[in-house]
Coordinates of C-alpha atoms in Angstrom, one line a residue:
Chain A
M1 CA 94.7 141.0 117.4
S2 CA 97.3 141.8 120.7
G3 CA 95.9 144.3 122.2
N4 CA 98.3 144.3 124.8
N5 CA 101.6 144.3 122.6
P6 CA 104.5 147.0 124.0
A7 CA 103.8 149.1 120.7
H8 CA 100.1 149.2 120.9
L9 CA 101.0 150.2 123.7
M10 CA 102.9 153.0 123.1
R11 CA 100.8 154.3 120.8
T12 CA 97.6 155.0 122.3
L13 CA 99.7 156.2 124.8
S14 CA 101.6 158.7 122.4
R15 CA 97.4 159.4 121.3
I16 CA 96.1 160.3 124.3
W17 CA 99.5 162.0 126.7
A18 CA 98.8 165.0 125.1
W19 CA 94.5 164.6 126.5
L20 CA 95.7 163.5 130.3
F21 CA 99.1 166.3 130.8
L22 CA 95.5 168.6 129.8
L23 CA 93.8 166.9 132.3
A24 CA 96.3 166.7 135.1
L25 CA 97.1 170.8 134.5
V26 CA 94.5 172.0 135.0
I27 CA 93.5 169.7 138.2
F28 CA 96.0 171.2 139.5
F29 CA 95.9 174.3 138.8
S30 CA 92.2 173.6 140.7
L31 CA 93.7 172.5 142.8
T32 CA 96.7 175.2 144.0
G33 CA 95.0 178.5 142.0
E34 CA 92.3 180.1 143.8
G35 CA 89.8 181.3 141.7
F36 CA 92.0 178.8 138.1
F37 CA 88.2 176.6 138.3
S38 CA 86.0 179.5 137.3
L39 CA 83.8 179.6 134.8
F40 CA 85.2 183.5 134.6
N41 CA 88.8 182.5 134.3
L42 CA 88.1 179.2 131.7
Q43 CA 86.9 181.7 129.6
A44 CA 89.9 184.2 129.8
I45 CA 91.9 180.9 128.9
G46 CA 89.6 180.4 125.7
A47 CA 89.6 184.3 124.5
N48 CA 92.8 184.5 125.3
V49 CA 94.2 181.2 123.8
A50 CA 91.5 182.4 120.2
I51 CA 94.7 184.2 118.1
L52 CA 96.8 181.8 119.1
L53 CA 95.1 178.8 117.9
I54 CA 93.6 180.1 115.0
M55 CA 97.0 181.0 113.6
A56 CA 98.1 177.2 115.0
L57 CA 95.4 176.2 112.2
G58 CA 97.3 176.1 109.3
Q59 CA 99.9 176.2 110.6
T60 CA 99.4 172.0 111.0
F61 CA 98.5 171.9 107.4
V62 CA 101.9 173.0 106.4
I63 CA 103.4 170.5 108.9
I64 CA 101.3 167.8 108.2
S65 CA 102.3 168.6 104.5
A66 CA 106.5 167.5 105.8
G67 CA 106.6 172.1 105.8
I68 CA 107.2 174.7 108.0
D69 CA 105.7 178.7 107.8
L70 CA 108.2 181.1 109.9
S71 CA 106.6 183.8 108.6
T72 CA 102.7 183.3 109.9
G73 CA 103.7 185.8 113.1
F74 CA 104.6 188.8 111.2
V75 CA 102.1 187.9 108.6
M76 CA 99.5 188.2 111.4
G77 CA 101.3 191.8 112.4
L78 CA 100.7 192.6 109.1
A79 CA 97.4 192.0 108.2
S80 CA 96.5 193.7 111.8
V81 CA 98.6 196.7 109.9
A82 CA 96.6 196.3 107.5
G83 CA 93.2 196.5 108.6
A84 CA 94.0 198.7 111.1
M85 CA 95.1 201.9 107.9
A86 CA 91.4 200.4 106.4
M87 CA 88.7 200.3 109.3
T88 CA 89.7 203.4 110.5
A89 CA 89.6 205.4 106.8
L90 CA 86.5 204.8 106.2
P91 CA 84.0 208.0 106.9
P92 CA 82.8 208.7 110.4
G93 CA 79.3 207.2 110.1
T94 CA 80.1 204.3 108.8
P95 CA 77.7 201.3 109.9
L96 CA 79.6 199.1 112.1
P97 CA 78.7 195.8 110.9
L98 CA 80.3 197.8 107.3
I99 CA 83.6 199.2 109.2
A100 CA 84.9 195.0 110.3
L101 CA 84.0 193.2 107.1
T102 CA 86.0 196.3 105.8
G103 CA 89.0 195.2 108.1
L104 CA 88.4 191.5 107.9
A105 CA 88.6 191.6 103.7
V106 CA 91.2 194.1 103.2
G107 CA 93.5 191.9 106.0
L108 CA 91.9 188.8 105.0
G109 CA 93.8 190.1 101.3
V110 CA 96.6 191.2 102.5
G111 CA 98.0 188.2 104.8
L112 CA 97.4 186.1 101.3
I113 CA 100.0 188.0 99.3
P114 CA 103.0 186.4 101.2
G115 CA 101.2 182.9 101.4
L116 CA 101.1 182.9 97.6
V117 CA 104.0 184.4 97.5
N118 CA 105.7 181.2 99.7
G119 CA 103.3 178.9 98.7
L120 CA 104.3 179.5 94.5
I121 CA 108.7 179.6 95.3
I122 CA 108.2 176.4 97.1
A123 CA 106.8 174.6 95.0
K124 CA 107.4 176.3 91.0
L125 CA 111.0 177.0 92.1
K126 CA 111.2 174.4 95.1
V127 CA 113.3 175.7 97.7
P128 CA 113.4 174.4 100.8
A129 CA 110.1 176.3 102.8
F130 CA 112.3 177.0 106.0
I131 CA 113.7 178.9 103.8
V132 CA 111.2 180.6 102.1
T133 CA 108.9 181.4 104.6
L134 CA 112.1 182.4 106.8
G135 CA 113.1 185.3 103.9
M136 CA 109.0 186.2 104.5
F137 CA 108.8 186.6 108.1
G138 CA 112.2 189.1 107.3
I139 CA 109.7 191.0 104.7
A140 CA 106.3 190.6 106.4
R141 CA 108.1 192.0 109.2
G142 CA 109.1 195.5 107.9
A143 CA 106.6 195.4 105.4
G144 CA 104.6 196.1 108.5
F145 CA 106.3 198.2 110.5
L146 CA 107.2 200.3 106.3
L147 CA 103.7 200.7 106.5
S148 CA 102.6 201.6 110.2
G149 CA 105.6 204.0 110.6
G150 CA 107.1 201.1 113.8
M151 CA 104.2 202.6 115.4
P152 CA 100.9 200.7 116.6
L153 CA 98.2 202.2 114.9
P154 CA 94.9 203.0 117.2
V155 CA 91.6 202.2 115.4
S156 CA 89.5 203.6 117.9
I157 CA 86.1 203.5 116.1
Q158 CA 82.5 203.4 118.6
G159 CA 81.7 198.9 119.6
L160 CA 84.5 198.0 117.9
G161 CA 86.4 196.3 121.4
R162 CA 83.0 195.4 121.7
I163 CA 82.9 192.5 118.7
G164 CA 86.6 191.5 120.2
N165 CA 86.0 191.4 124.6
G166 CA 82.3 190.9 124.5
Y167 CA 79.8 187.8 124.6
L168 CA 76.9 185.4 123.0
F169 CA 75.0 186.0 125.6
Y170 CA 74.7 187.4 129.0
Y171 CA 73.3 186.2 132.2
Y172 CA 72.3 188.7 134.7
P173 CA 70.3 186.5 137.8
S174 CA 66.7 188.8 138.1
Q175 CA 66.2 189.3 133.6
G176 CA 67.8 186.4 132.7
L177 CA 69.6 185.2 129.3
S178 CA 70.4 188.2 127.0
F179 CA 72.1 187.7 122.9
L180 CA 75.2 189.5 122.7
N181 CA 74.6 192.6 125.1
P182 CA 74.4 193.1 128.2
P183 CA 70.3 193.0 129.1
A184 CA 68.8 197.0 129.0
G185 CA 67.9 199.0 132.3
V186 CA 71.6 197.4 133.8
T187 CA 73.9 200.0 134.4
G188 CA 76.8 201.4 136.5
V189 CA 78.1 198.5 139.7
E190 CA 75.0 196.2 138.2
L191 CA 77.0 195.3 135.6
R192 CA 79.1 193.4 138.1
Q193 CA 76.8 191.1 138.3
V194 CA 75.9 190.4 134.4
T195 CA 78.2 186.5 133.8
G196 CA 79.0 186.7 129.9
I197 CA 78.8 183.7 128.0
L198 CA 80.6 182.5 125.1
P199 CA 83.4 185.0 124.9
H200 CA 83.4 186.8 121.0
P201 CA 87.4 185.5 120.3
L202 CA 86.2 181.6 121.2
T203 CA 82.9 181.2 119.7
F204 CA 85.5 182.4 116.2
A205 CA 88.1 180.2 117.2
V206 CA 86.0 177.6 117.8
I207 CA 83.8 178.2 114.6
L208 CA 87.6 177.7 112.6
V209 CA 88.4 175.2 114.9
L210 CA 85.3 172.6 113.2
A211 CA 85.7 173.8 109.8
A212 CA 89.7 173.0 110.2
H213 CA 89.2 169.4 111.8
W214 CA 86.5 169.1 108.9
L215 CA 89.1 169.6 105.8
L216 CA 92.0 168.3 107.2
K217 CA 89.8 164.7 108.0
H218 CA 87.3 164.5 105.3
S219 CA 87.7 166.4 102.6
R220 CA 90.3 164.9 99.4
F221 CA 92.0 168.3 100.4
G222 CA 93.0 167.1 103.6
L223 CA 94.0 163.8 102.6
H224 CA 96.1 164.9 100.0
T225 CA 98.0 167.0 102.5
Y226 CA 99.2 164.3 104.8
A227 CA 99.7 162.0 101.4
I228 CA 102.0 165.1 100.6
G229 CA 103.6 164.9 103.4
G230 CA 104.0 161.1 103.8
N231 CA 105.3 160.5 100.6
Q232 CA 105.1 163.1 98.3
E233 CA 106.7 161.5 95.4
A234 CA 103.8 158.8 95.9
A235 CA 101.4 162.6 95.7
I236 CA 102.9 163.0 92.5
R237 CA 102.4 159.8 90.9
A238 CA 98.9 159.2 92.3
G239 CA 97.7 162.7 90.0
I240 CA 97.5 165.0 92.7
P241 CA 98.8 168.0 92.0
V242 CA 101.4 169.0 94.2
D243 CA 101.7 172.7 93.4
R244 CA 98.8 173.8 93.6
R245 CA 97.7 171.9 96.7
T246 CA 101.1 173.9 98.1
V247 CA 100.4 177.2 97.2
A248 CA 97.1 176.6 98.8
L249 CA 98.7 175.0 102.0
Y250 CA 100.5 178.1 102.5
M251 CA 97.6 180.5 102.0
L252 CA 95.5 178.2 104.0
S253 CA 98.1 179.2 106.6
A254 CA 98.8 182.7 105.7
G255 CA 95.4 183.2 106.2
T256 CA 94.8 181.4 109.2
A257 CA 97.4 184.2 110.1
A258 CA 95.8 186.9 108.8
L259 CA 92.3 186.2 110.8
A260 CA 94.4 186.3 114.1
G261 CA 95.5 189.8 112.9
V262 CA 92.2 191.0 112.2
L263 CA 90.8 189.2 115.5
Y264 CA 94.1 190.8 117.6
N265 CA 92.4 194.2 115.4
M266 CA 89.3 194.0 117.1
R267 CA 90.1 192.2 120.3
F268 CA 92.9 195.1 121.5
T269 CA 91.4 197.9 119.1
N270 CA 94.7 198.5 117.4
G271 CA 96.7 196.9 114.9
A272 CA 100.3 196.0 115.6
A273 CA 103.0 195.2 112.8
N274 CA 104.2 192.8 115.9
S275 CA 101.6 191.7 117.3
G276 CA 102.6 187.9 115.8
E277 CA 106.2 187.7 117.2
A278 CA 106.1 185.6 120.5
L279 CA 102.9 183.5 118.6
L280 CA 104.2 182.3 116.1
L281 CA 107.0 179.5 118.5
D282 CA 103.8 179.3 120.6
S283 CA 101.3 178.3 117.8
I284 CA 104.5 175.7 116.0
A285 CA 104.2 174.0 119.6
A286 CA 100.6 173.9 119.6
V287 CA 100.9 172.0 116.5
V288 CA 104.1 170.1 118.1
I289 CA 102.8 169.2 121.3
G290 CA 99.5 167.8 120.2
G291 CA 101.1 165.2 118.7
A292 CA 102.5 166.7 114.6
S293 CA 105.2 165.3 113.1
L294 CA 107.8 167.2 111.7
F295 CA 108.8 165.2 109.9
G296 CA 105.5 165.7 108.1
G297 CA 102.4 162.9 108.0
E298 CA 101.5 162.9 111.1
G299 CA 98.7 165.3 113.2
T300 CA 95.8 166.7 113.9
I301 CA 93.7 169.7 114.4
I302 CA 92.6 168.2 117.9
G303 CA 95.4 167.8 119.0
T304 CA 96.8 170.7 117.8
V305 CA 94.2 172.4 119.8
I306 CA 95.0 170.3 122.8
G307 CA 98.8 171.6 122.4
A308 CA 97.6 175.3 122.1
L309 CA 94.9 174.7 125.1
I310 CA 98.2 173.1 127.5
I311 CA 100.5 176.1 127.2
A312 CA 97.3 178.3 126.9
V313 CA 96.8 176.5 130.7
I314 CA 100.4 177.1 131.8
Q315 CA 101.0 180.5 131.1
N316 CA 97.2 181.1 132.4
G317 CA 97.9 178.8 136.0
L318 CA 100.7 180.8 136.5
V319 CA 99.9 184.2 136.8
I320 CA 97.3 183.1 139.4
L321 CA 99.8 180.8 141.0
G322 CA 101.9 184.2 141.4
I323 CA 105.3 182.4 139.7
N324 CA 107.1 184.7 138.4
P325 CA 105.7 185.3 134.0
F326 CA 109.2 184.0 132.4
W327 CA 108.8 180.1 134.5
Q328 CA 106.3 179.9 131.2
F329 CA 109.2 180.4 128.7
V330 CA 110.4 177.4 131.2
A331 CA 107.5 175.8 130.8
V332 CA 106.6 175.4 127.8
G333 CA 110.3 174.6 126.7
V334 CA 110.1 171.5 128.2
V335 CA 106.8 170.5 127.3
I336 CA 107.5 170.8 124.4
I337 CA 110.9 168.7 124.7
L338 CA 108.3 165.7 125.4
A339 CA 106.7 165.8 123.6
V340 CA 108.8 164.5 120.3
L341 CA 110.4 162.9 123.0
V342 CA 106.6 161.1 123.6
D343 CA 106.7 160.5 119.8
Q344 CA 109.8 159.0 119.3
A345 CA 109.6 156.3 122.1
K346 CA 106.8 155.5 119.6
E347 CA 108.4 155.0 116.4
Q348 CA 110.8 153.4 118.4
V349 CA 108.8 150.6 120.0
A350 CA 107.1 150.2 116.7
S351 CA 110.2 149.2 114.8
Chain B
M1 CA 97.2 133.5 66.0
A2 CA 98.6 137.4 64.6
Q3 CA 96.6 139.1 67.2
E4 CA 96.6 142.7 67.2
P5 CA 99.0 143.9 70.0
L6 CA 97.0 146.5 72.9
L7 CA 99.9 148.2 73.2
Q8 CA 102.0 149.4 70.6
L9 CA 105.1 151.4 70.3
K10 CA 107.4 151.5 66.7
G11 CA 111.2 153.1 66.8
V12 CA 110.3 155.4 70.1
S13 CA 113.3 157.5 70.7
K14 CA 114.5 159.0 74.1
S15 CA 117.8 160.7 75.3
F16 CA 118.5 162.7 78.1
G17 CA 120.7 165.1 77.1
A18 CA 124.3 163.5 75.7
V19 CA 122.9 160.2 76.9
Q20 CA 120.8 158.8 73.7
A21 CA 118.9 156.3 76.7
L22 CA 116.6 154.7 74.1
Y23 CA 116.5 153.8 70.4
R24 CA 114.3 153.4 67.9
V25 CA 113.1 150.2 69.8
D26 CA 109.6 147.6 69.4
F27 CA 107.7 147.1 72.3
A28 CA 103.8 145.6 72.2
A29 CA 101.8 144.1 74.8
Y30 CA 98.5 142.3 73.9
R31 CA 95.4 140.9 75.9
G32 CA 95.8 138.1 78.1
E33 CA 99.8 137.6 77.9
V34 CA 102.0 138.3 80.5
M35 CA 105.8 140.3 77.9
A36 CA 107.9 140.3 80.5
L37 CA 111.6 143.3 79.6
V38 CA 114.7 141.8 80.7
G39 CA 118.2 143.9 80.1
D40 CA 120.7 145.0 82.2
N41 CA 121.1 148.0 84.6
G42 CA 120.8 150.8 81.9
A43 CA 119.0 148.8 78.9
G44 CA 116.5 151.1 79.1
K45 CA 114.1 149.3 80.6
S46 CA 112.2 152.6 83.5
T47 CA 112.9 154.7 80.6
L48 CA 110.7 153.1 78.1
I49 CA 107.7 152.5 80.8
K50 CA 108.6 156.1 82.3
G51 CA 107.3 157.0 78.1
V52 CA 104.4 154.3 78.1
A53 CA 103.4 155.9 81.1
G54 CA 103.6 159.3 80.5
I55 CA 106.7 160.6 83.1
Y56 CA 109.3 161.1 80.8
P57 CA 107.5 161.6 77.3
F58 CA 109.3 160.2 74.1
D59 CA 111.4 162.9 71.9
E60 CA 110.1 159.9 68.6
G61 CA 109.0 157.0 67.3
E62 CA 105.0 156.5 67.5
V63 CA 102.2 154.4 69.9
Y64 CA 99.3 153.1 68.9
F65 CA 97.0 151.4 71.8
D66 CA 93.8 149.3 71.0
G67 CA 94.9 150.1 67.5
Q68 CA 95.3 154.2 67.3
P69 CA 97.9 156.1 67.5
V70 CA 98.2 158.0 70.6
Q71 CA 100.4 160.5 72.4
I72 CA 101.0 160.2 76.5
H73 CA 101.9 162.7 77.8
N74 CA 101.3 162.8 81.5
P75 CA 100.4 160.1 83.9
R76 CA 96.9 161.4 83.4
E77 CA 97.1 160.2 79.7
A78 CA 98.1 157.2 80.1
S79 CA 95.5 157.2 82.7
A80 CA 92.2 158.0 81.7
L81 CA 94.3 155.1 78.3
G82 CA 93.7 152.5 81.0
I83 CA 98.0 152.1 81.2
E84 CA 98.7 152.0 85.3
V85 CA 102.2 152.0 86.5
V86 CA 103.0 149.7 89.8
Y87 CA 106.1 151.3 90.7
Q88 CA 109.7 149.0 92.3
D89 CA 109.4 151.5 95.1
L90 CA 105.7 151.1 95.5
A91 CA 104.9 154.0 96.2
L92 CA 102.7 153.6 98.5
A93 CA 102.3 156.6 101.7
D94 CA 102.9 154.5 104.8
N95 CA 100.9 157.1 106.9
L96 CA 97.5 156.3 104.9
D97 CA 95.5 153.4 105.5
V98 CA 95.1 150.3 103.0
V99 CA 91.7 152.4 101.5
A100 CA 93.2 156.1 101.0
N101 CA 96.1 154.4 99.2
M102 CA 94.8 152.6 96.9
F103 CA 92.2 155.3 96.3
L104 CA 94.7 158.2 96.6
G105 CA 94.0 161.3 94.1
R106 CA 90.8 160.2 92.4
E107 CA 89.3 159.7 95.6
M108 CA 84.9 159.2 95.9
I109 CA 83.4 161.8 96.6
Q110 CA 79.8 162.4 98.5
K111 CA 78.4 165.7 97.8
P112 CA 79.1 168.7 98.0
W113 CA 83.5 167.0 99.0
R114 CA 83.0 164.9 101.8
L115 CA 85.2 162.1 101.0
D116 CA 82.7 158.6 100.6
E117 CA 84.4 157.3 103.1
A118 CA 82.0 153.7 102.9
A119 CA 81.7 153.5 99.4
M120 CA 85.8 153.4 99.4
E121 CA 86.6 150.7 101.7
R122 CA 84.0 148.7 99.5
K123 CA 85.3 149.0 97.3
A124 CA 88.5 148.5 97.9
L125 CA 87.6 145.4 99.4
E126 CA 86.2 143.5 96.2
T127 CA 88.9 144.5 94.1
L128 CA 91.4 143.0 96.8
D129 CA 88.3 140.2 97.0
S130 CA 88.3 139.2 93.4
L131 CA 92.4 139.1 92.9
A132 CA 92.4 136.4 96.2
V133 CA 94.4 138.8 97.9
T134 CA 92.9 137.9 101.5
T135 CA 96.4 138.2 103.9
I136 CA 95.3 142.0 105.1
R137 CA 93.6 141.8 107.8
S138 CA 92.4 145.1 108.2
V139 CA 92.0 148.2 105.3
R140 CA 92.3 150.7 107.4
Q141 CA 95.5 150.2 109.0
P142 CA 98.1 152.0 107.9
V143 CA 100.1 150.7 104.9
A144 CA 103.3 151.4 107.3
E145 CA 102.0 148.2 108.9
L146 CA 102.2 145.5 106.3
S147 CA 104.6 143.5 104.9
G148 CA 106.6 143.5 101.8
G149 CA 103.7 141.4 99.6
Q150 CA 101.1 142.5 100.9
R151 CA 102.1 145.7 99.8
Q152 CA 102.7 145.0 96.4
S153 CA 99.1 143.0 96.9
I154 CA 98.0 146.7 97.5
A155 CA 99.7 148.7 94.6
V156 CA 98.6 145.8 92.5
A157 CA 95.3 146.4 93.1
K158 CA 95.5 149.9 93.1
A159 CA 96.2 150.0 89.7
V160 CA 94.0 146.8 88.2
M161 CA 91.0 148.7 90.3
W162 CA 90.5 151.7 87.7
N163 CA 89.2 149.2 84.3
S164 CA 92.9 149.6 83.7
K165 CA 93.5 147.7 81.1
L166 CA 97.4 147.4 80.8
V167 CA 99.3 147.0 84.1
I168 CA 103.9 147.6 84.0
L169 CA 104.9 145.7 86.8
D170 CA 108.1 147.6 87.6
E171 CA 110.7 144.8 89.6
P172 CA 107.5 143.5 92.0
T173 CA 108.9 141.1 93.1
A174 CA 112.9 141.8 93.8
A175 CA 112.7 143.3 97.9
L176 CA 110.2 139.6 98.4
G177 CA 111.2 136.3 100.6
V178 CA 109.9 133.1 98.3
A179 CA 106.6 132.7 100.1
Q180 CA 105.7 136.5 99.4
T181 CA 107.1 136.0 95.7
R182 CA 105.0 133.3 94.7
Q183 CA 102.1 135.0 96.6
V184 CA 103.0 138.5 94.0
L185 CA 103.5 136.1 91.2
D186 CA 100.0 134.1 91.4
L187 CA 98.5 137.5 91.5
V188 CA 100.1 138.4 88.0
R189 CA 99.1 135.6 86.5
R190 CA 95.9 135.8 87.7
L191 CA 95.9 139.8 86.0
A192 CA 96.9 138.3 82.6
D193 CA 94.3 134.9 82.8
N194 CA 91.2 138.3 83.6
G195 CA 92.5 139.6 79.7
L196 CA 95.0 142.4 81.1
A197 CA 97.7 143.0 78.6
V198 CA 100.5 143.0 81.5
V199 CA 104.0 144.6 81.4
L200 CA 106.6 142.7 84.3
I201 CA 110.0 144.2 84.2
S202 CA 112.4 141.6 86.2
H203 CA 115.3 140.7 86.8
N204 CA 114.9 137.5 87.6
L205 CA 114.4 134.9 84.7
H206 CA 113.3 132.0 86.7
D207 CA 110.0 134.4 87.5
I208 CA 110.1 135.4 84.3
F209 CA 109.3 132.0 83.2
E210 CA 107.1 130.8 85.1
V211 CA 104.5 133.5 84.6
A212 CA 105.5 135.3 80.9
D213 CA 103.9 134.3 77.9
R214 CA 106.8 136.5 75.7
I215 CA 109.8 138.0 76.6
T216 CA 111.4 141.0 75.0
V217 CA 115.1 141.6 75.4
L218 CA 116.6 145.3 75.5
R219 CA 119.7 145.9 75.6
L220 CA 121.7 149.4 75.8
G221 CA 118.9 151.2 75.0
Q222 CA 117.7 149.1 71.9
N223 CA 115.3 146.0 71.4
V224 CA 117.5 143.4 70.1
K225 CA 115.5 139.8 70.8
E226 CA 111.1 139.4 71.2
F227 CA 111.3 135.8 73.1
I228 CA 107.8 133.0 72.9
A229 CA 108.8 131.7 76.9
A230 CA 107.6 128.1 75.7
D231 CA 109.7 128.0 72.8
T232 CA 112.8 129.5 74.8
T233 CA 115.8 128.8 77.5
H234 CA 117.1 130.4 79.6
E235 CA 120.9 130.1 77.9
E236 CA 119.1 131.7 74.3
V237 CA 117.2 135.3 76.8
V238 CA 120.9 135.5 78.7
H239 CA 122.8 135.3 75.5
A240 CA 120.1 137.7 74.1
I241 CA 120.4 140.6 77.7
T242 CA 124.3 139.9 77.6
A243 CA 125.5 140.1 73.0
G244 CA 122.6 140.5 71.6
A245 CA 123.0 142.1 68.3
L246 CA 122.4 145.3 67.9
R247 CA 120.8 146.5 64.9
H248 CA 122.0 150.3 65.1
V249 CA 125.5 151.0 66.7
P250 CA 126.1 153.6 69.5
G251 CA 127.8 156.2 68.3
M252 CA 126.9 155.7 64.4
V253 CA 124.5 158.6 62.8
K254 CA 121.7 158.3 63.9
N255 CA 119.5 158.0 60.2
G256 CA 122.3 156.0 59.3

């Protein structure tokens, strides 16, 4: 076993470069940006990245299977519109948990439809995923705007914003930790001294990340996803129900996009057809930066998490440094190309 | 002695549109024996095994397995009978490790849904061991890192792991060097000696005479001759491949 040959070194490097890069970014912004390395700001990064990250989870599976889902951004928008309409349609006085669950169920249900259609057309009619999901990109976009009448739909329901912006724990120096709500009796300016711990979007994202990681790494479905992406012909001959798996993969991708849409409802208390427009390419970028190959067969959930964090840290850090926000696009673009270069260098050394 | 064949095809035909790929072919494979299937390009060898494997089911004719008439509509039904095929292009997923490839499509599951990696690894090692495949350094390395002979051995091991009774090998040595060909031929012989029926498709008569017990020659979609390997010569087989007498003249009325 040669531990020092260039191929081995390159493989190790390609596995950990994203971690090192993220670490370097955090160190850099901590040293240069006032307030970057604080509990409040780091949690804000976590809460802000949640929607993007959740959307990227399903995309990770699709990309590992050698597919691509270009429709997720507008599926998220469509789901957020549907969720908002459902929640505002409920009679006044409906308990908050029921409202939230209705939004979740309707958003998810509506969001899964484009995924089902994508999957069926790709699996049964053998149309390339790029084309099918590009078509669905337009369809979901149009449907979202038609449903919402072209305007964002406000969801003014008491307490709903708390779900998207609240914390799991609150800490107030004289009263210790409290669960879900700031300590009773703390009001007015005192509230500013309350520290929130674990923003809900972050908790929600962490749960989904763990579930997705388990599914990809330890389940039959995950293994089949890698097999389909690595050699679809081999997967078919091994008796894997490739068509059914393909439908499930695009439904998974649409499903995580829909969850992102519902989370958007809760966080911004509205539903908007274009709420995910900017997130589509960022979520694909997160997957690619995380080491997934667009040719399929490679990628991990942890990689996607790191990829999403790199994007979020760059965006947050540049804002803190007061740099023109348009540089964010440039920086993320550079990182994407860098990620692919590292991957190619690995392939070249290996062969 | 007149041993009953494990697999017997009687008068099977298959056409793809206007092309008659197989016409009234008879074929048999016996337990503990290597049956070589030879013929020129386009003779119908691949179509024949794909019919047996359930990939392109036959249009007509009878298939007997273990003496019972059977219909094989898809690869799953073939597997259920104990028929496994190792394809020329191996059908391994390069990005997966040896264990994952050997169990692909038939993974062992720990309750409720978790893949049972430890049990699969154990069984993979046992199988490789029983076939005396000893050159694999780690069953956890991706198949992409293996040599051609090792990949072929994995594909064969994968095929025999499932209590298979009939193993069909499509050109297993086509892409291999001398030493690796040796490895694979030894492995093929070992399968038959373990009691399996083996069907070996090859262009290489040298390989065939080394391991085969019988030789079936296909020509233009028909079977022209079955030889006992020990009682025949290269020349006879080559003659059958290139000029063997056809029982049905192509283009004539089918029921003639």
